């Protein structure tokens, strides 16, 4: 049994999705960030930095923080969704680290400045709007002609997908990025992803981009 301490954030969701994909037995504990539950004494005993997600693996007593480390640990524990050696392994880890070090922090700031506080700092809003588009363009370029980020479906996709699921908060129209859109919808159809998206509480269905129009389709063909 694994205890998962989490909330409905992209980092939390990628961990619950991974646990569902790996088929591991776990129990989710909601740490409601809107109520500052991450600062409770009980949770600080698990996560001294008051960050979610965190797991406790009761099979070996391991407590682990940081979503990238958790996904890597679960992949190595089960022998799934991460090649064991060679260039294929590092291709997956490259995209996991890209998400942890770049995509996640940038889009987190985009949530703050573009959606929650759009008028607070115009310079910051412009900066993160520009950086967000740059990252989506990188994804679009990389996914052109590929099913997944690094070979087969892997923890790289599990790491990046929950952040892209917040595309509305990024002020991004996925129809402008046809390869990202295809990849996103393909993963959204996975039953494990759908189950993990409801952990620790159900807040709504997976966001979907609007249907493609004839104009969108012509634009996509021109890009491809």
PDB file of C-alpha atoms in Angstrom:
ATOM      1  CA  UNK A   1       0.000   0.000   0.000  1.00  0.00           C
ATOM      2  CA  UNK A   2       1.161   3.498  -0.861  1.00  0.00           C
ATOM      3  CA  UNK A   3      -0.236   6.585   0.834  1.00  0.00           C
ATOM      4  CA  UNK A   4      -0.516   9.544  -1.540  1.00  0.00           C
ATOM      5  CA  UNK A   5      -0.824  13.035  -0.096  1.00  0.00           C
ATOM      6  CA  UNK A   6      -1.996  15.327  -2.855  1.00  0.00           C
ATOM      7  CA  UNK A   7      -4.265  18.018  -4.218  1.00  0.00           C
ATOM      8  CA  UNK A   8      -5.841  18.901  -7.580  1.00  0.00           C
ATOM      9  CA  UNK A   9      -2.784  20.593  -9.067  1.00  0.00           C
ATOM     10  CA  UNK A  10      -0.875  19.438 -12.165  1.00  0.00           C
ATOM     11  CA  UNK A  11       1.920  18.041  -9.981  1.00  0.00           C
ATOM     12  CA  UNK A  12      -0.610  16.230  -7.839  1.00  0.00           C
ATOM     13  CA  UNK A  13      -2.511  14.921 -10.833  1.00  0.00           C
ATOM     14  CA  UNK A  14       0.552  13.534 -12.569  1.00  0.00           C
ATOM     15  CA  UNK A  15       1.297  11.445  -9.468  1.00  0.00           C
ATOM     16  CA  UNK A  16      -2.239  10.048  -9.143  1.00  0.00           C
ATOM     17  CA  UNK A  17      -2.310   9.347 -12.886  1.00  0.00           C
ATOM     18  CA  UNK A  18       1.021   7.515 -12.584  1.00  0.00           C
ATOM     19  CA  UNK A  19      -0.214   5.396  -9.684  1.00  0.00           C
ATOM     20  CA  UNK A  20      -3.264   4.445 -11.740  1.00  0.00           C
ATOM     21  CA  UNK A  21      -1.131   3.660 -14.796  1.00  0.00           C
ATOM     22  CA  UNK A  22       1.235   1.512 -12.741  1.00  0.00           C
ATOM     23  CA  UNK A  23      -1.704  -0.332 -11.203  1.00  0.00           C
ATOM     24  CA  UNK A  24      -0.354   0.102  -7.684  1.00  0.00           C
ATOM     25  CA  UNK A  25      -2.554  -0.113  -4.620  1.00  0.00           C
ATOM     26  CA  UNK A  26      -2.736   3.310  -2.993  1.00  0.00           C
ATOM     27  CA  UNK A  27      -4.826   5.488  -0.752  1.00  0.00           C
ATOM     28  CA  UNK A  28      -5.197   9.176  -1.527  1.00  0.00           C
ATOM     29  CA  UNK A  29      -5.264  11.785   1.222  1.00  0.00           C
ATOM     30  CA  UNK A  30      -6.516  15.222   0.169  1.00  0.00           C
ATOM     31  CA  UNK A  31      -4.311  18.099   1.296  1.00  0.00           C
ATOM     32  CA  UNK A  32      -6.531  21.073   0.518  1.00  0.00           C
ATOM     33  CA  UNK A  33      -4.201  23.909  -0.435  1.00  0.00           C
ATOM     34  CA  UNK A  34      -7.075  26.399  -0.387  1.00  0.00           C
ATOM     35  CA  UNK A  35      -7.414  25.734   3.343  1.00  0.00           C
ATOM     36  CA  UNK A  36      -3.631  25.764   4.022  1.00  0.00           C
ATOM     37  CA  UNK A  37      -3.740  22.116   5.057  1.00  0.00           C
ATOM     38  CA  UNK A  38      -0.209  21.730   3.707  1.00  0.00           C
ATOM     39  CA  UNK A  39       0.975  23.658   6.766  1.00  0.00           C
ATOM     40  CA  UNK A  40      -0.637  21.351   9.301  1.00  0.00           C
ATOM     41  CA  UNK A  41       1.654  19.702  11.833  1.00  0.00           C
ATOM     42  CA  UNK A  42       0.562  16.248  10.697  1.00  0.00           C
ATOM     43  CA  UNK A  43       1.468  16.871   7.063  1.00  0.00           C
ATOM     44  CA  UNK A  44       4.745  18.583   7.950  1.00  0.00           C
ATOM     45  CA  UNK A  45       5.851  15.319   9.546  1.00  0.00           C
ATOM     46  CA  UNK A  46       5.629  13.825   6.059  1.00  0.00           C
ATOM     47  CA  UNK A  47       6.649  16.843   3.982  1.00  0.00           C
ATOM     48  CA  UNK A  48       8.839  19.234   5.932  1.00  0.00           C
ATOM     49  CA  UNK A  49       8.584  21.787   3.142  1.00  0.00           C
ATOM     50  CA  UNK A  50       4.780  21.618   3.116  1.00  0.00           C
ATOM     51  CA  UNK A  51       4.696  20.593  -0.547  1.00  0.00           C
ATOM     52  CA  UNK A  52       2.469  18.141  -2.339  1.00  0.00           C
ATOM     53  CA  UNK A  53       2.608  15.534  -3.696  1.00  0.00           C
ATOM     54  CA  UNK A  54       4.229  13.164  -1.240  1.00  0.00           C
ATOM     55  CA  UNK A  55       4.071   9.406  -0.964  1.00  0.00           C
ATOM     56  CA  UNK A  56       4.773   6.886   1.763  1.00  0.00           C
ATOM     57  CA  UNK A  57       5.514   3.401   0.437  1.00  0.00           C
ATOM     58  CA  UNK A  58       4.675   1.039   3.281  1.00  0.00           C
ATOM     59  CA  UNK A  59       6.356  -1.880   1.529  1.00  0.00           C
ATOM     60  CA  UNK A  60       9.752  -0.428   2.434  1.00  0.00           C
ATOM     61  CA  UNK A  61       9.018   2.595   4.640  1.00  0.00           C
ATOM     62  CA  UNK A  62      10.149   5.115   2.010  1.00  0.00           C
ATOM     63  CA  UNK A  63       8.778   8.655   2.171  1.00  0.00           C
ATOM     64  CA  UNK A  64       9.345  10.579  -1.047  1.00  0.00           C
ATOM     65  CA  UNK A  65       8.646  14.133  -2.195  1.00  0.00           C
ATOM     66  CA  UNK A  66       8.907  15.926  -5.565  1.00  0.00           C
ATOM     67  CA  UNK A  67       6.720  14.642  -8.390  1.00  0.00           C
ATOM     68  CA  UNK A  68       9.578  13.986 -10.809  1.00  0.00           C
ATOM     69  CA  UNK A  69      11.379  11.835  -8.251  1.00  0.00           C
ATOM     70  CA  UNK A  70       8.135  10.041  -7.388  1.00  0.00           C
ATOM     71  CA  UNK A  71       7.396   9.138 -11.008  1.00  0.00           C
ATOM     72  CA  UNK A  72      10.937   7.881 -11.525  1.00  0.00           C
ATOM     73  CA  UNK A  73      10.735   5.808  -8.339  1.00  0.00           C
ATOM     74  CA  UNK A  74       7.411   4.258  -9.307  1.00  0.00           C
ATOM     75  CA  UNK A  75       8.712   3.430 -12.784  1.00  0.00           C
ATOM     76  CA  UNK A  76      11.784   1.706 -11.340  1.00  0.00           C
ATOM     77  CA  UNK A  77       9.695  -0.043  -8.676  1.00  0.00           C
ATOM     78  CA  UNK A  78       7.412  -1.585 -11.279  1.00  0.00           C
ATOM     79  CA  UNK A  79       9.741  -1.794 -14.267  1.00  0.00           C
ATOM     80  CA  UNK A  80       7.243   0.048 -16.456  1.00  0.00           C
ATOM     81  CA  UNK A  81       7.027   3.279 -18.469  1.00  0.00           C
ATOM     82  CA  UNK A  82      10.781   3.993 -18.223  1.00  0.00           C
ATOM     83  CA  UNK A  83      13.456   2.091 -20.165  1.00  0.00           C
ATOM     84  CA  UNK A  84      16.062   0.561 -17.884  1.00  0.00           C
ATOM     85  CA  UNK A  85      19.128   1.811 -19.753  1.00  0.00           C
ATOM     86  CA  UNK A  86      20.532   3.458 -22.819  1.00  0.00           C
ATOM     87  CA  UNK A  87      19.513   6.439 -24.888  1.00  0.00           C
ATOM     88  CA  UNK A  88      15.840   5.532 -24.638  1.00  0.00           C
ATOM     89  CA  UNK A  89      15.930   5.938 -20.849  1.00  0.00           C
ATOM     90  CA  UNK A  90      17.581   9.336 -21.000  1.00  0.00           C
ATOM     91  CA  UNK A  91      15.181  10.535 -23.683  1.00  0.00           C
ATOM     92  CA  UNK A  92      12.327   9.941 -21.225  1.00  0.00           C
ATOM     93  CA  UNK A  93      14.163  11.570 -18.328  1.00  0.00           C
ATOM     94  CA  UNK A  94      15.073  14.548 -20.512  1.00  0.00           C
ATOM     95  CA  UNK A  95      11.384  15.380 -20.933  1.00  0.00           C
ATOM     96  CA  UNK A  96      10.583  14.712 -17.288  1.00  0.00           C
ATOM     97  CA  UNK A  97      13.270  17.198 -16.277  1.00  0.00           C
ATOM     98  CA  UNK A  98      12.123  19.617 -18.982  1.00  0.00           C
ATOM     99  CA  UNK A  99       8.717  19.640 -17.346  1.00  0.00           C
ATOM    100  CA  UNK A 100      10.044  19.920 -13.801  1.00  0.00           C
ATOM    101  CA  UNK A 101      12.582  22.638 -14.562  1.00  0.00           C
ATOM    102  CA  UNK A 102      10.845  24.642 -17.281  1.00  0.00           C
ATOM    103  CA  UNK A 103       7.285  23.847 -18.268  1.00  0.00           C
ATOM    104  CA  UNK A 104       5.869  23.527 -14.758  1.00  0.00           C
ATOM    105  CA  UNK A 105       7.358  26.707 -13.252  1.00  0.00           C
ATOM    106  CA  UNK A 106       6.543  28.776 -16.344  1.00  0.00           C
ATOM    107  CA  UNK A 107       2.944  27.595 -16.580  1.00  0.00           C
ATOM    108  CA  UNK A 108       2.503  27.959 -12.844  1.00  0.00           C
ATOM    109  CA  UNK A 109       3.417  31.629 -13.218  1.00  0.00           C
ATOM    110  CA  UNK A 110       1.118  31.839 -16.236  1.00  0.00           C
ATOM    111  CA  UNK A 111      -1.764  30.645 -14.057  1.00  0.00           C
ATOM    112  CA  UNK A 112      -1.032  33.429 -11.599  1.00  0.00           C
ATOM    113  CA  UNK A 113      -0.485  36.329 -13.984  1.00  0.00           C
ATOM    114  CA  UNK A 114      -2.747  35.411 -16.917  1.00  0.00           C
ATOM    115  CA  UNK A 115      -5.764  33.938 -15.128  1.00  0.00           C
ATOM    116  CA  UNK A 116      -5.884  34.799 -11.437  1.00  0.00           C
ATOM    117  CA  UNK A 117      -4.264  38.262 -11.402  1.00  0.00           C
ATOM    118  CA  UNK A 118      -4.182  39.494 -15.015  1.00  0.00           C
ATOM    119  CA  UNK A 119      -3.993  43.195 -14.149  1.00  0.00           C
ATOM    120  CA  UNK A 120      -1.436  43.115 -11.341  1.00  0.00           C
ATOM    121  CA  UNK A 121       1.780  43.215 -13.369  1.00  0.00           C
ATOM    122  CA  UNK A 122       1.440  43.819 -17.123  1.00  0.00           C
ATOM    123  CA  UNK A 123       5.130  43.202 -17.774  1.00  0.00           C
ATOM    124  CA  UNK A 124       5.006  39.823 -16.015  1.00  0.00           C
ATOM    125  CA  UNK A 125       1.787  38.921 -17.813  1.00  0.00           C
ATOM    126  CA  UNK A 126       3.367  39.673 -21.178  1.00  0.00           C
ATOM    127  CA  UNK A 127       6.522  37.762 -20.281  1.00  0.00           C
ATOM    128  CA  UNK A 128       4.736  34.584 -19.205  1.00  0.00           C
ATOM    129  CA  UNK A 129       2.276  34.752 -22.091  1.00  0.00           C
ATOM    130  CA  UNK A 130       5.259  34.832 -24.452  1.00  0.00           C
ATOM    131  CA  UNK A 131       7.130  32.060 -22.627  1.00  0.00           C
ATOM    132  CA  UNK A 132       4.017  29.900 -22.516  1.00  0.00           C
ATOM    133  CA  UNK A 133       3.587  30.158 -26.278  1.00  0.00           C
ATOM    134  CA  UNK A 134       7.261  29.364 -26.788  1.00  0.00           C
ATOM    135  CA  UNK A 135       6.941  26.165 -24.755  1.00  0.00           C
ATOM    136  CA  UNK A 136       3.800  25.086 -26.580  1.00  0.00           C
ATOM    137  CA  UNK A 137       5.606  25.719 -29.859  1.00  0.00           C
ATOM    138  CA  UNK A 138       8.473  23.513 -28.688  1.00  0.00           C
ATOM    139  CA  UNK A 139       5.998  20.763 -27.825  1.00  0.00           C
ATOM    140  CA  UNK A 140       4.287  21.184 -31.189  1.00  0.00           C
ATOM    141  CA  UNK A 141       7.561  20.907 -33.069  1.00  0.00           C
ATOM    142  CA  UNK A 142       8.679  17.867 -31.084  1.00  0.00           C
ATOM    143  CA  UNK A 143       5.379  15.978 -31.302  1.00  0.00           C
ATOM    144  CA  UNK A 144       4.978  16.497 -35.039  1.00  0.00           C
ATOM    145  CA  UNK A 145       4.906  12.939 -36.406  1.00  0.00           C
ATOM    146  CA  UNK A 146       5.275  11.334 -32.968  1.00  0.00           C
ATOM    147  CA  UNK A 147       2.693   9.549 -30.823  1.00  0.00           C
ATOM    148  CA  UNK A 148       4.444  10.311 -27.543  1.00  0.00           C
ATOM    149  CA  UNK A 149       7.240  12.462 -26.176  1.00  0.00           C
ATOM    150  CA  UNK A 150       9.949   9.801 -25.998  1.00  0.00           C
ATOM    151  CA  UNK A 151       9.237   6.609 -27.903  1.00  0.00           C
ATOM    152  CA  UNK A 152       6.436   4.676 -26.217  1.00  0.00           C
ATOM    153  CA  UNK A 153       4.032   6.156 -23.676  1.00  0.00           C
ATOM    154  CA  UNK A 154       6.074   6.886 -20.569  1.00  0.00           C
ATOM    155  CA  UNK A 155       6.410   8.907 -17.392  1.00  0.00           C
ATOM    156  CA  UNK A 156       7.445  11.806 -19.635  1.00  0.00           C
ATOM    157  CA  UNK A 157       3.906  11.977 -21.009  1.00  0.00           C
ATOM    158  CA  UNK A 158       2.429  11.519 -17.527  1.00  0.00           C
ATOM    159  CA  UNK A 159       4.576  14.407 -16.338  1.00  0.00           C
ATOM    160  CA  UNK A 160       3.741  16.896 -19.098  1.00  0.00           C
ATOM    161  CA  UNK A 161       0.088  16.077 -19.857  1.00  0.00           C
ATOM    162  CA  UNK A 162      -1.484  17.392 -16.593  1.00  0.00           C
ATOM    163  CA  UNK A 163       0.134  20.777 -17.164  1.00  0.00           C
ATOM    164  CA  UNK A 164      -1.224  20.959 -20.700  1.00  0.00           C
ATOM    165  CA  UNK A 165      -4.657  20.037 -19.308  1.00  0.00           C
ATOM    166  CA  UNK A 166      -4.699  23.575 -17.878  1.00  0.00           C
ATOM    167  CA  UNK A 167      -4.470  25.085 -21.383  1.00  0.00           C
ATOM    168  CA  UNK A 168      -7.462  27.342 -20.704  1.00  0.00           C
ATOM    169  CA  UNK A 169      -5.586  28.986 -17.838  1.00  0.00           C
ATOM    170  CA  UNK A 170      -2.649  29.494 -20.176  1.00  0.00           C
ATOM    171  CA  UNK A 171      -4.890  31.361 -22.650  1.00  0.00           C
ATOM    172  CA  UNK A 172      -3.912  28.746 -25.220  1.00  0.00           C
ATOM    173  CA  UNK A 173      -6.132  27.371 -27.974  1.00  0.00           C
ATOM    174  CA  UNK A 174      -4.985  23.805 -28.555  1.00  0.00           C
ATOM    175  CA  UNK A 175      -6.395  23.949 -32.063  1.00  0.00           C
ATOM    176  CA  UNK A 176      -3.451  26.215 -32.887  1.00  0.00           C
ATOM    177  CA  UNK A 177      -1.114  23.331 -32.003  1.00  0.00           C
ATOM    178  CA  UNK A 178      -2.438  20.292 -33.902  1.00  0.00           C
ATOM    179  CA  UNK A 179       0.264  17.840 -32.844  1.00  0.00           C
ATOM    180  CA  UNK A 180      -0.106  18.803 -29.182  1.00  0.00           C
ATOM    181  CA  UNK A 181      -3.884  18.563 -29.542  1.00  0.00           C
ATOM    182  CA  UNK A 182      -3.699  15.054 -31.014  1.00  0.00           C
ATOM    183  CA  UNK A 183      -1.277  13.893 -28.313  1.00  0.00           C
ATOM    184  CA  UNK A 184      -3.384  15.486 -25.563  1.00  0.00           C
ATOM    185  CA  UNK A 185      -6.641  13.893 -26.710  1.00  0.00           C
ATOM    186  CA  UNK A 186      -5.007  10.501 -27.202  1.00  0.00           C
ATOM    187  CA  UNK A 187      -3.794  10.470 -23.600  1.00  0.00           C
ATOM    188  CA  UNK A 188      -7.069  11.885 -22.282  1.00  0.00           C
ATOM    189  CA  UNK A 189      -8.797   8.749 -23.561  1.00  0.00           C
ATOM    190  CA  UNK A 190      -6.742   6.438 -21.338  1.00  0.00           C
ATOM    191  CA  UNK A 191      -8.842   4.991 -18.531  1.00  0.00           C
ATOM    192  CA  UNK A 192      -6.024   5.298 -16.000  1.00  0.00           C
ATOM    193  CA  UNK A 193      -5.651   8.988 -16.856  1.00  0.00           C
ATOM    194  CA  UNK A 194      -9.376   9.533 -16.423  1.00  0.00           C
ATOM    195  CA  UNK A 195      -9.329   7.815 -13.033  1.00  0.00           C
ATOM    196  CA  UNK A 196      -6.224   9.677 -11.869  1.00  0.00           C
ATOM    197  CA  UNK A 197      -7.705  13.005 -12.935  1.00  0.00           C
ATOM    198  CA  UNK A 198     -10.427  12.531 -10.284  1.00  0.00           C
ATOM    199  CA  UNK A 199      -7.953  12.163  -7.399  1.00  0.00           C
ATOM    200  CA  UNK A 200      -8.158  13.253  -4.644  1.00  0.00           C
ATOM    201  CA  UNK A 201     -11.534  14.875  -5.412  1.00  0.00           C
ATOM    202  CA  UNK A 202     -13.620  15.234  -8.551  1.00  0.00           C
ATOM    203  CA  UNK A 203     -13.703  18.829  -9.778  1.00  0.00           C
ATOM    204  CA  UNK A 204     -14.903  18.330 -13.348  1.00  0.00           C
ATOM    205  CA  UNK A 205     -14.295  16.374 -16.495  1.00  0.00           C
ATOM    206  CA  UNK A 206     -11.007  16.578 -18.379  1.00  0.00           C
ATOM    207  CA  UNK A 207     -10.986  19.861 -20.353  1.00  0.00           C
ATOM    208  CA  UNK A 208     -11.282  19.362 -24.090  1.00  0.00           C
ATOM    209  CA  UNK A 209     -10.427  21.785 -26.887  1.00  0.00           C
ATOM    210  CA  UNK A 210     -13.258  23.004 -29.113  1.00  0.00           C
ATOM    211  CA  UNK A 211     -14.056  20.932 -32.210  1.00  0.00           C
ATOM    212  CA  UNK A 212     -11.874  21.662 -35.192  1.00  0.00           C
ATOM    213  CA  UNK A 213     -13.380  23.955 -37.797  1.00  0.00           C
ATOM    214  CA  UNK A 214     -12.621  23.853 -41.504  1.00  0.00           C
ATOM    215  CA  UNK A 215     -10.331  26.848 -41.017  1.00  0.00           C
ATOM    216  CA  UNK A 216      -8.467  25.061 -38.183  1.00  0.00           C
ATOM    217  CA  UNK A 217      -8.057  21.971 -40.360  1.00  0.00           C
ATOM    218  CA  UNK A 218      -6.595  23.950 -43.251  1.00  0.00           C
ATOM    219  CA  UNK A 219      -4.204  25.699 -40.859  1.00  0.00           C
ATOM    220  CA  UNK A 220      -3.100  22.335 -39.439  1.00  0.00           C
ATOM    221  CA  UNK A 221      -2.464  20.946 -42.926  1.00  0.00           C
ATOM    222  CA  UNK A 222      -0.332  23.986 -43.757  1.00  0.00           C
ATOM    223  CA  UNK A 223       1.769  23.447 -40.598  1.00  0.00           C
ATOM    224  CA  UNK A 224       2.238  19.744 -41.351  1.00  0.00           C
TER     225      UNK A 224
END
